[in-house]
mmCIF file of C-alpha atoms in Angstrom:
data_model
loop_
_atom_site.group_PDB
_atom_site.id
_atom_site.type_symbol
_atom_site.label_atom_id
_atom_site.label_comp_id
_atom_site.label_asym_id
_atom_site.label_seq_id
_atom_site.Cartn_x
_atom_site.Cartn_y
_atom_site.Cartn_z
ATOM 1 C CA PRO A 1 -0.003 0.076 -0.171
ATOM 2 C CA SER A 2 0.895 3.665 -0.530
ATOM 3 C CA MET A 3 2.483 5.940 1.967
ATOM 4 C CA ALA A 4 -0.626 7.663 2.507
ATOM 5 C CA ALA A 5 -3.107 4.692 2.442
ATOM 6 C CA PRO A 6 -4.585 4.395 6.060
ATOM 7 C CA SER A 7 -6.071 8.000 5.558
ATOM 8 C CA ARG A 8 -8.071 7.494 2.518
ATOM 9 C CA LYS A 9 -11.825 7.456 2.409
ATOM 10 C CA TYR A 10 -11.923 4.351 0.089
ATOM 11 C CA ASP A 11 -9.537 1.268 -0.349
ATOM 12 C CA ILE A 12 -10.451 0.843 -3.794
ATOM 13 C CA VAL A 13 -11.895 3.002 -6.492
ATOM 14 C CA VAL A 14 -13.230 1.157 -9.564
ATOM 15 C CA TRP A 15 -12.710 3.731 -12.739
ATOM 16 C CA GLY A 16 -15.045 3.133 -15.496
ATOM 17 C CA ALA A 17 -17.513 1.131 -13.660
ATOM 18 C CA SER A 18 -20.453 1.472 -16.352
ATOM 19 C CA GLY A 19 -18.501 -0.110 -19.029
ATOM 20 C CA PHE A 20 -18.528 -3.630 -19.784
ATOM 21 C CA THR A 21 -15.171 -4.652 -18.074
ATOM 22 C CA GLY A 22 -15.719 -2.408 -15.364
ATOM 23 C CA SER A 23 -19.111 -3.883 -14.302
ATOM 24 C CA ARG A 24 -17.724 -7.340 -14.150
ATOM 25 C CA LEU A 25 -15.039 -5.983 -11.720
ATOM 26 C CA VAL A 26 -17.839 -4.307 -9.397
ATOM 27 C CA GLU A 27 -19.837 -7.710 -9.463
ATOM 28 C CA TYR A 28 -16.484 -9.659 -8.492
ATOM 29 C CA LEU A 29 -15.743 -7.155 -5.509
ATOM 30 C CA ALA A 30 -19.508 -7.105 -4.555
ATOM 31 C CA LEU A 31 -19.285 -11.058 -4.313
ATOM 32 C CA ASN A 32 -15.799 -11.476 -3.113
ATOM 33 C CA ALA A 33 -14.379 -8.309 -1.209
ATOM 34 C CA PRO A 34 -13.459 -9.191 2.324
ATOM 35 C CA ALA A 35 -16.279 -7.320 4.897
ATOM 36 C CA GLY A 36 -15.473 -3.734 5.573
ATOM 37 C CA THR A 37 -13.496 -3.011 2.244
ATOM 38 C CA ARG A 38 -14.310 0.424 1.486
ATOM 39 C CA ILE A 39 -15.026 0.613 -2.260
ATOM 40 C CA ALA A 40 -16.323 3.564 -4.614
ATOM 41 C CA ILE A 41 -17.157 3.236 -8.259
ATOM 42 C CA GLY A 42 -16.701 6.000 -10.908
ATOM 43 C CA GLY A 43 -16.885 7.261 -14.376
ATOM 44 C CA ARG A 44 -18.025 9.963 -16.608
ATOM 45 C CA SER A 45 -21.848 9.468 -16.090
ATOM 46 C CA TRP A 46 -23.461 9.219 -12.872
ATOM 47 C CA ALA A 47 -26.743 7.909 -14.279
ATOM 48 C CA LYS A 48 -25.216 5.079 -16.287
ATOM 49 C CA ILE A 49 -22.929 4.056 -13.130
ATOM 50 C CA LYS A 50 -26.176 4.158 -10.999
ATOM 51 C CA ASP A 51 -27.916 2.082 -13.598
ATOM 52 C CA ALA A 52 -24.923 -0.624 -13.825
ATOM 53 C CA ARG A 53 -25.198 -0.816 -9.967
ATOM 54 C CA SER A 54 -28.869 -1.396 -10.197
ATOM 55 C CA ALA A 55 -28.495 -4.087 -12.928
ATOM 56 C CA LEU A 56 -26.029 -5.971 -10.539
ATOM 57 C CA ALA A 57 -28.207 -5.511 -7.569
ATOM 58 C CA ALA A 58 -31.081 -7.068 -9.528
ATOM 59 C CA LYS A 59 -28.907 -9.962 -10.831
ATOM 60 C CA HIS A 60 -27.541 -10.602 -7.210
ATOM 61 C CA PRO A 61 -30.134 -9.801 -4.735
ATOM 62 C CA ASP A 62 -27.766 -11.132 -1.803
ATOM 63 C CA ALA A 63 -25.211 -8.478 -3.061
ATOM 64 C CA THR A 64 -27.617 -5.481 -2.769
ATOM 65 C CA ILE A 65 -25.991 -4.006 0.422
ATOM 66 C CA SER A 66 -22.551 -4.261 -0.507
ATOM 67 C CA LEU A 67 -23.479 -2.550 -3.905
ATOM 68 C CA ASP A 68 -25.619 0.043 -2.295
ATOM 69 C CA GLU A 69 -22.648 0.903 -0.035
ATOM 70 C CA MET A 70 -20.370 1.453 -2.987
ATOM 71 C CA ASP A 71 -20.337 5.252 -3.311
ATOM 72 C CA ILE A 72 -20.412 6.996 -7.038
ATOM 73 C CA LEU A 73 -17.902 9.067 -7.999
ATOM 74 C CA VAL A 74 -18.017 11.299 -11.256
ATOM 75 C CA GLY A 75 -15.177 12.698 -13.390
ATOM 76 C CA ASP A 76 -13.781 13.478 -16.823
ATOM 77 C CA SER A 77 -10.816 11.339 -17.516
ATOM 78 C CA LEU A 78 -9.387 14.040 -19.561
ATOM 79 C CA ASN A 79 -9.453 16.713 -16.676
ATOM 80 C CA ALA A 80 -6.439 16.603 -14.328
ATOM 81 C CA ALA A 81 -8.018 18.397 -11.512
ATOM 82 C CA HIS A 82 -10.829 15.558 -11.716
ATOM 83 C CA MET A 83 -8.362 12.753 -11.655
ATOM 84 C CA HIS A 84 -6.724 14.254 -8.910
ATOM 85 C CA GLU A 85 -9.654 14.536 -6.607
ATOM 86 C CA ILE A 86 -10.447 10.966 -7.391
ATOM 87 C CA ALA A 87 -7.025 9.752 -6.687
ATOM 88 C CA SER A 88 -6.741 11.556 -3.298
ATOM 89 C CA LYS A 89 -9.647 9.522 -1.830
ATOM 90 C CA ALA A 90 -8.248 6.031 -2.668
ATOM 91 C CA ARG A 91 -5.749 3.845 -1.661
ATOM 92 C CA VAL A 92 -5.785 2.052 -5.018
ATOM 93 C CA VAL A 93 -7.415 2.918 -8.345
ATOM 94 C CA ALA A 94 -8.300 0.167 -10.883
ATOM 95 C CA SER A 95 -8.925 1.514 -14.131
ATOM 96 C CA THR A 96 -10.960 -0.119 -16.906
ATOM 97 C CA VAL A 97 -11.403 3.017 -19.130
ATOM 98 C CA GLY A 98 -9.499 2.703 -22.751
ATOM 99 C CA PRO A 99 -8.108 3.308 -25.133
ATOM 100 C CA TYR A 100 -5.657 4.411 -22.212
ATOM 101 C CA ALA A 101 -3.537 6.272 -24.993
ATOM 102 C CA LEU A 102 -6.530 8.626 -25.206
ATOM 103 C CA TYR A 103 -7.961 8.490 -21.679
ATOM 104 C CA GLY A 104 -5.555 7.039 -19.113
ATOM 105 C CA GLU A 105 -2.624 9.648 -19.025
ATOM 106 C CA GLN A 106 -4.154 12.082 -16.513
ATOM 107 C CA LEU A 107 -5.181 9.386 -13.887
ATOM 108 C CA VAL A 108 -1.947 7.811 -13.896
ATOM 109 C CA ARG A 109 -0.360 11.138 -13.228
ATOM 110 C CA ALA A 110 -2.704 11.980 -10.614
ATOM 111 C CA CYS A 111 -2.197 8.735 -8.810
ATOM 112 C CA VAL A 112 1.676 9.178 -8.732
ATOM 113 C CA ASP A 113 1.002 12.805 -7.434
ATOM 114 C CA GLU A 114 -1.290 11.511 -4.810
ATOM 115 C CA LYS A 115 0.579 8.702 -3.634
ATOM 116 C CA THR A 116 -2.153 6.558 -4.721
ATOM 117 C CA ASP A 117 -1.344 2.936 -6.098
ATOM 118 C CA TYR A 118 -2.904 2.004 -9.634
ATOM 119 C CA CYS A 119 -3.740 -0.858 -11.881
ATOM 120 C CA ASP A 120 -5.379 -1.363 -15.241
ATOM 121 C CA ILE A 121 -5.844 -3.890 -18.242
ATOM 122 C CA THR A 122 -4.111 -2.276 -21.211
ATOM 123 C CA ALA A 123 -1.720 -3.565 -23.480
ATOM 124 C CA GLU A 124 -0.831 -0.579 -25.254
ATOM 125 C CA MET A 125 3.289 -0.835 -24.865
ATOM 126 C CA PRO A 126 3.991 2.445 -26.545
ATOM 127 C CA TRP A 127 1.725 4.383 -23.923
ATOM 128 C CA ILE A 128 3.075 2.155 -21.051
ATOM 129 C CA ARG A 129 6.741 3.012 -22.164
ATOM 130 C CA THR A 130 5.808 6.750 -22.043
ATOM 131 C CA MET A 131 4.291 6.552 -18.535
ATOM 132 C CA HIS A 132 7.173 4.719 -17.349
ATOM 133 C CA ARG A 133 9.836 6.894 -18.817
ATOM 134 C CA GLU A 134 8.227 10.247 -17.469
ATOM 135 C CA LEU A 135 6.652 8.894 -14.118
ATOM 136 C CA ASN A 136 8.780 6.158 -12.734
ATOM 137 C CA GLU A 137 11.239 7.912 -10.933
ATOM 138 C CA LYS A 138 8.615 10.078 -9.288
ATOM 139 C CA ALA A 139 6.598 7.115 -8.485
ATOM 140 C CA VAL A 140 9.505 5.102 -6.793
ATOM 141 C CA ARG A 141 10.415 8.356 -4.873
ATOM 142 C CA ASN A 142 6.567 8.524 -3.499
ATOM 143 C CA ASN A 143 6.279 4.773 -3.104
ATOM 144 C CA VAL A 144 3.709 4.372 -5.548
ATOM 145 C CA HIS A 145 2.984 1.275 -7.449
ATOM 146 C CA ILE A 146 1.818 1.294 -11.089
ATOM 147 C CA ALA A 147 0.850 -1.681 -12.546
ATOM 148 C CA PRO A 148 -0.361 -1.903 -16.154
ATOM 149 C CA MET A 149 -1.334 -5.258 -17.924
ATOM 150 C CA CYS A 150 -3.194 -6.796 -15.217
ATOM 151 C CA GLY A 151 -5.269 -8.700 -17.674
ATOM 152 C CA PHE A 152 -5.224 -11.690 -20.090
ATOM 153 C CA ASP A 153 -2.499 -9.617 -21.335
ATOM 154 C CA CYS A 154 -0.112 -10.310 -19.644
ATOM 155 C CA ILE A 155 -0.812 -12.262 -16.415
ATOM 156 C CA PRO A 156 -0.446 -15.939 -17.797
ATOM 157 C CA ALA A 157 2.968 -15.006 -19.523
ATOM 158 C CA ASP A 158 4.184 -12.956 -17.003
ATOM 159 C CA LEU A 159 3.596 -15.365 -13.848
ATOM 160 C CA GLY A 160 4.280 -18.242 -15.791
ATOM 161 C CA CYS A 161 7.752 -17.254 -16.482
ATOM 162 C CA LEU A 162 8.333 -16.127 -13.114
ATOM 163 C CA MET A 163 7.271 -19.477 -12.038
ATOM 164 C CA LEU A 164 9.615 -21.430 -14.292
ATOM 165 C CA ALA A 165 12.577 -18.927 -13.129
ATOM 166 C CA GLN A 166 11.726 -19.725 -9.491
ATOM 167 C CA TYR A 167 11.929 -23.410 -10.100
ATOM 168 C CA ALA A 168 14.878 -23.082 -12.309
ATOM 169 C CA ARG A 169 16.747 -21.469 -9.319
ATOM 170 C CA ARG A 170 15.372 -23.810 -6.747
ATOM 171 C CA GLU A 171 15.731 -27.178 -8.374
ATOM 172 C CA PHE A 172 18.563 -26.799 -10.746
ATOM 173 C CA SER A 173 20.557 -23.695 -9.231
ATOM 174 C CA GLU A 174 20.499 -22.489 -12.711
ATOM 175 C CA PRO A 175 19.022 -19.224 -14.485
ATOM 176 C CA LEU A 176 16.244 -19.150 -16.830
ATOM 177 C CA LEU A 177 17.485 -18.912 -20.372
ATOM 178 C CA HIS A 178 14.446 -19.052 -22.664
ATOM 179 C CA VAL A 179 10.511 -19.734 -22.369
ATOM 180 C CA LYS A 180 8.436 -21.112 -25.353
ATOM 181 C CA GLY A 181 4.794 -20.528 -24.893
ATOM 182 C CA SER A 182 1.894 -22.159 -26.728
ATOM 183 C CA ILE A 183 -1.687 -21.325 -26.044
ATOM 184 C CA VAL A 184 -3.071 -24.820 -26.708
ATOM 185 C CA GLY A 185 -6.772 -24.310 -26.103
ATOM 186 C CA ILE A 186 -8.836 -21.311 -25.576
ATOM 187 C CA ARG A 187 -12.412 -19.818 -25.792
ATOM 188 C CA GLY A 188 -13.410 -16.764 -24.931
ATOM 189 C CA GLY A 189 -15.238 -13.535 -26.388
ATOM 190 C CA VAL A 190 -13.936 -9.936 -26.681
ATOM 191 C CA SER A 191 -15.546 -6.679 -25.630
ATOM 192 C CA GLY A 192 -16.181 -3.567 -27.569
ATOM 193 C CA GLY A 193 -13.925 -1.485 -25.455
ATOM 194 C CA THR A 194 -10.669 -4.070 -26.078
ATOM 195 C CA LEU A 195 -11.609 -3.737 -30.018
ATOM 196 C CA ALA A 196 -11.539 0.078 -29.614
ATOM 197 C CA THR A 197 -8.275 0.021 -28.081
ATOM 198 C CA MET A 198 -6.975 -2.380 -30.901
ATOM 199 C CA ALA A 199 -8.228 -0.199 -33.465
ATOM 200 C CA ASN A 200 -6.752 2.849 -31.736
ATOM 201 C CA GLN A 201 -3.326 0.945 -31.306
ATOM 202 C CA LEU A 202 -3.249 -0.321 -34.750
ATOM 203 C CA GLY A 203 -3.545 3.375 -36.009
ATOM 204 C CA ILE A 204 -0.595 4.528 -33.899
ATOM 205 C CA GLU A 205 1.830 1.464 -34.917
ATOM 206 C CA THR A 206 0.636 2.105 -38.631
ATOM 207 C CA ARG A 207 1.684 5.664 -38.264
ATOM 208 C CA ARG A 208 4.884 4.931 -36.476
ATOM 209 C CA LEU A 209 5.761 2.520 -39.387
ATOM 210 C CA TYR A 210 4.968 5.043 -42.093
ATOM 211 C CA LYS A 211 7.256 7.663 -40.430
ATOM 212 C CA ARG A 212 10.088 5.106 -40.112
ATOM 213 C CA VAL A 213 9.621 3.955 -43.845
ATOM 214 C CA CYS A 214 9.511 7.755 -45.154
ATOM 215 C CA ARG A 215 12.683 8.422 -43.150
ATOM 216 C CA GLY A 216 14.230 5.375 -44.601
ATOM 217 C CA SER A 217 15.413 4.135 -40.981
ATOM 218 C CA GLY A 218 15.372 0.438 -41.718
ATOM 219 C CA GLY A 219 13.975 -1.283 -38.437
ATOM 220 C CA GLY A 220 14.033 -4.884 -39.407
ATOM 221 C CA ALA A 221 13.011 -7.462 -37.059
ATOM 222 C CA THR A 222 14.782 -7.781 -33.608
ATOM 223 C CA GLN A 223 16.402 -11.134 -33.244
ATOM 224 C CA LEU A 224 15.991 -13.020 -30.130
ATOM 225 C CA ARG A 225 19.144 -13.262 -28.262
ATOM 226 C CA GLY A 226 20.552 -15.242 -25.161
ATOM 227 C CA ALA A 227 20.542 -18.706 -24.575
ATOM 228 C CA ALA A 228 21.939 -21.277 -26.499
ATOM 229 C CA THR A 229 18.772 -23.605 -26.381
ATOM 230 C CA ASN A 230 17.832 -26.200 -28.963
ATOM 231 C CA GLY A 231 17.147 -23.458 -31.423
ATOM 232 C CA LYS A 232 13.195 -23.777 -31.528
ATOM 233 C CA GLU A 233 12.861 -20.093 -29.763
ATOM 234 C CA THR A 234 13.734 -18.622 -33.247
ATOM 235 C CA ASN A 235 10.889 -17.406 -35.407
ATOM 236 C CA ARG A 236 8.063 -18.442 -33.169
ATOM 237 C CA TRP A 237 5.638 -15.844 -34.631
ATOM 238 C CA VAL A 238 5.578 -17.596 -38.127
ATOM 239 C CA ILE A 239 3.883 -20.854 -38.854
ATOM 240 C CA HIS A 240 6.045 -23.932 -37.968
ATOM 241 C CA TYR A 241 5.735 -27.309 -36.602
ATOM 242 C CA ASP A 242 6.427 -27.897 -32.866
ATOM 243 C CA GLU A 243 8.143 -31.222 -32.217
ATOM 244 C CA THR A 244 7.463 -31.090 -28.333
ATOM 245 C CA LEU A 245 3.650 -30.649 -28.614
ATOM 246 C CA GLN A 246 3.491 -32.508 -32.138
ATOM 247 C CA ARG A 247 1.237 -29.545 -33.465
ATOM 248 C CA TRP A 248 1.441 -26.886 -35.979
ATOM 249 C CA GLN A 249 1.863 -23.344 -34.456
ATOM 250 C CA THR A 250 0.945 -20.007 -35.750
ATOM 251 C CA PHE A 251 1.070 -16.526 -34.984
ATOM 252 C CA TRP A 252 -0.910 -15.540 -31.819
ATOM 253 C CA VAL A 253 -1.948 -12.083 -31.581
ATOM 254 C CA MET A 254 -1.099 -11.166 -27.977
ATOM 255 C CA SER A 255 2.341 -12.403 -28.483
ATOM 256 C CA ILE A 256 3.252 -8.845 -29.582
ATOM 257 C CA VAL A 257 2.708 -7.686 -26.065
ATOM 258 C CA ASN A 258 3.438 -10.904 -23.699
ATOM 259 C CA VAL A 259 7.106 -11.233 -25.434
ATOM 260 C CA VAL A 260 8.096 -7.749 -24.515
ATOM 261 C CA THR A 261 6.520 -7.790 -21.123
ATOM 262 C CA ALA A 262 7.958 -11.194 -20.158
ATOM 263 C CA LYS A 263 11.327 -10.346 -21.292
ATOM 264 C CA TRP A 264 10.998 -6.789 -19.212
ATOM 265 C CA ALA A 265 10.130 -8.758 -16.108
ATOM 266 C CA GLY A 266 13.088 -11.374 -16.652
ATOM 267 C CA GLY A 267 15.373 -8.162 -16.800
ATOM 268 C CA VAL A 268 14.102 -6.669 -13.868
ATOM 269 C CA LEU A 269 13.828 -9.725 -11.681
ATOM 270 C CA ASN A 270 17.174 -11.344 -13.003
ATOM 271 C CA TYR A 271 15.598 -14.516 -14.347
ATOM 272 C CA GLY A 272 18.937 -15.105 -16.331
ATOM 273 C CA PRO A 273 21.362 -13.585 -18.829
ATOM 274 C CA ALA A 274 19.553 -12.376 -21.996
ATOM 275 C CA PHE A 275 16.608 -14.127 -20.952
ATOM 276 C CA SER A 276 14.059 -14.499 -23.812
ATOM 277 C CA TYR A 277 10.447 -15.468 -24.216
ATOM 278 C CA ALA A 278 8.294 -16.635 -27.389
ATOM 279 C CA GLU A 279 4.868 -17.376 -27.848
ATOM 280 C CA SER A 280 2.351 -18.655 -30.455
ATOM 281 C CA MET A 281 -0.688 -20.744 -30.843
ATOM 282 C CA THR A 282 -1.504 -24.097 -31.709
ATOM 283 C CA ALA A 283 -3.549 -25.339 -34.623
ATOM 284 C CA ARG A 284 -5.029 -28.672 -35.415
ATOM 285 C CA SER A 285 -3.359 -28.758 -39.026
ATOM 286 C CA LEU A 286 -1.283 -26.409 -41.251
ATOM 287 C CA ALA A 287 -4.446 -25.427 -43.221
ATOM 288 C CA GLN A 288 -5.805 -24.144 -39.903
ATOM 289 C CA ALA A 289 -2.825 -22.175 -39.111
ATOM 290 C CA VAL A 290 -2.425 -20.602 -42.337
ATOM 291 C CA ALA A 291 -6.461 -19.562 -42.178
ATOM 292 C CA TYR A 292 -5.867 -17.983 -38.864
ATOM 293 C CA GLY A 293 -2.917 -15.888 -40.130
ATOM 294 C CA VAL A 294 -5.212 -14.908 -43.307
ATOM 295 C CA ALA A 295 -8.233 -14.200 -40.870
ATOM 296 C CA LEU A 296 -6.227 -11.962 -38.631
ATOM 297 C CA LEU A 297 -4.879 -10.175 -41.597
ATOM 298 C CA TYR A 298 -8.128 -9.286 -42.812
ATOM 299 C CA GLY A 299 -9.639 -8.759 -39.367
ATOM 300 C CA ALA A 300 -6.671 -6.089 -38.902
ATOM 301 C CA VAL A 301 -7.849 -4.264 -42.263
ATOM 302 C CA PHE A 302 -11.365 -4.087 -41.461
ATOM 303 C CA MET A 303 -10.710 -2.831 -37.692
ATOM 304 C CA PHE A 304 -8.261 -0.187 -39.270
ATOM 305 C CA PHE A 305 -10.870 1.772 -41.341
ATOM 306 C CA GLY A 306 -13.668 3.681 -39.705
ATOM 307 C CA PHE A 307 -16.279 2.857 -42.422
ATOM 308 C CA THR A 308 -15.496 -1.004 -42.134
ATOM 309 C CA ARG A 309 -15.896 -0.797 -38.333
ATOM 310 C CA SER A 310 -19.265 1.057 -38.819
ATOM 311 C CA ILE A 311 -20.242 -1.828 -41.203
ATOM 312 C CA LEU A 312 -19.177 -4.707 -38.696
ATOM 313 C CA PHE A 313 -20.996 -2.466 -35.861
ATOM 314 C CA ALA A 314 -24.333 -2.366 -37.854
ATOM 315 C CA LEU A 315 -24.071 -5.904 -38.811
ATOM 316 C CA ARG A 316 -23.431 -7.084 -34.933
ATOM 317 C CA VAL A 317 -20.205 -8.801 -36.134
ATOM 318 C CA ILE A 318 -18.225 -7.222 -33.253
ATOM 319 C CA PRO A 319 -19.500 -5.352 -30.171
ATOM 320 C CA ARG A 320 -19.733 -1.718 -29.728
ATOM 321 C CA PRO A 321 -17.651 -0.068 -26.538
ATOM 322 C CA GLY A 322 -19.594 -0.930 -23.572
ATOM 323 C CA GLU A 323 -20.720 -4.479 -25.019
ATOM 324 C CA GLY A 324 -19.304 -7.973 -24.445
ATOM 325 C CA PRO A 325 -20.050 -11.430 -24.666
ATOM 326 C CA SER A 326 -23.025 -12.880 -22.673
ATOM 327 C CA ASN A 327 -22.481 -14.319 -19.040
ATOM 328 C CA ALA A 328 -23.625 -17.646 -20.412
ATOM 329 C CA PHE A 329 -20.818 -17.498 -22.870
ATOM 330 C CA MET A 330 -18.107 -16.358 -20.476
ATOM 331 C CA LYS A 331 -18.648 -19.247 -18.181
ATOM 332 C CA LYS A 332 -17.974 -21.689 -20.861
ATOM 333 C CA GLY A 333 -14.736 -19.899 -21.448
ATOM 334 C CA PHE A 334 -11.195 -21.417 -20.712
ATOM 335 C CA PHE A 335 -7.530 -21.033 -21.735
ATOM 336 C CA SER A 336 -4.539 -23.152 -21.248
ATOM 337 C CA LEU A 337 -1.001 -21.983 -21.971
ATOM 338 C CA HIS A 338 1.945 -24.589 -22.096
ATOM 339 C CA LEU A 339 5.335 -23.423 -21.172
ATOM 340 C CA GLU A 340 8.548 -25.095 -22.358
ATOM 341 C CA ALA A 341 11.572 -23.799 -20.466
ATOM 342 C CA PHE A 342 15.146 -23.960 -20.906
ATOM 343 C CA SER A 343 18.207 -23.719 -18.425
ATOM 344 C CA GLU A 344 21.680 -24.268 -19.196
ATOM 345 C CA THR A 345 21.430 -28.009 -18.566
ATOM 346 C CA SER A 346 17.816 -28.634 -18.368
ATOM 347 C CA VAL A 347 14.447 -28.610 -20.188
ATOM 348 C CA PHE A 348 11.282 -28.194 -17.920
ATOM 349 C CA TYR A 349 7.719 -27.643 -18.651
ATOM 350 C CA GLY A 350 4.912 -25.412 -16.772
ATOM 351 C CA LYS A 351 1.250 -24.788 -17.387
ATOM 352 C CA VAL A 352 -0.942 -21.749 -16.596
ATOM 353 C CA SER A 353 -4.657 -22.246 -17.216
ATOM 354 C CA GLY A 354 -7.799 -20.699 -16.252
ATOM 355 C CA ASN A 355 -11.525 -22.149 -16.408
ATOM 356 C CA SER A 356 -13.578 -18.886 -17.640
ATOM 357 C CA ASP A 357 -13.384 -16.398 -20.148
ATOM 358 C CA PRO A 358 -9.752 -15.005 -20.385
ATOM 359 C CA GLY A 359 -11.027 -11.702 -21.552
#
């Protein structure tokens, strides 16, 4: 907890409580938070937050008292004064308001200034790097914890690699050199907010690539460095056959973030010299692996252009921001991440799995 934590009015503020993911978090806290936990829920519209709270109370009558005790806080995510007022009242703020590159900066800055711990579910690496570069020194000085990427990106890969690094040190007294992650099973939906964030991020990355090409700055693919393993770690993002799993592997969209995050954590926590991580997804056949790659390419094109996104919204192919999969669908969700780890002399395995919608 932060230095000023005991004096705060609330233990937790859920920011974005009327959104699809935010309301799921409020529901979880209403059903699972320890007695006496002081919770407030906030966002831009008092009416929408109140309606979301009422809907949850109707769904969970036993949690009505817990929900009614949650105060409603209102503010504009782009207004620095509003965000400072919100942050000053909480021990920790959990934000579900994205895209964070558009709406997240003022709240993070306020939390650092007000000595309030913060977490979110973004995977927008350029924005995270900017916030880290500009705020990390002050956050450390203020004893504030800023924890982005607290969702499916990047918890399974991040904690899986930590688990394997600890195992290698404990069992073999060796550093962890490389981990290969494979999504061997997954079922889940996607919320409109996530798609909006992906579309915004795609635009940012496209503009960055265009500028690099115009400037003639090269920018070839970065090679995985580090350990002398069996060589399987190279080119994990392209279609290939995995001999360990005896399955075809294809590009996994979340590997873009997970690879960077796991390697970043490995450097901070000293997993091993030049630790690296690679990730892909299994397919039933070579044809399915190719089909997934083609579908992903076309999906990115449709999401990039506003008019094609509008068509997908109108046809109900994708959810709008604030919408997402049904409760029945989410209950049937699952994921399983298979991990193959390499130390200097050993190869060993781990698994991170979940029995509900990973989103």
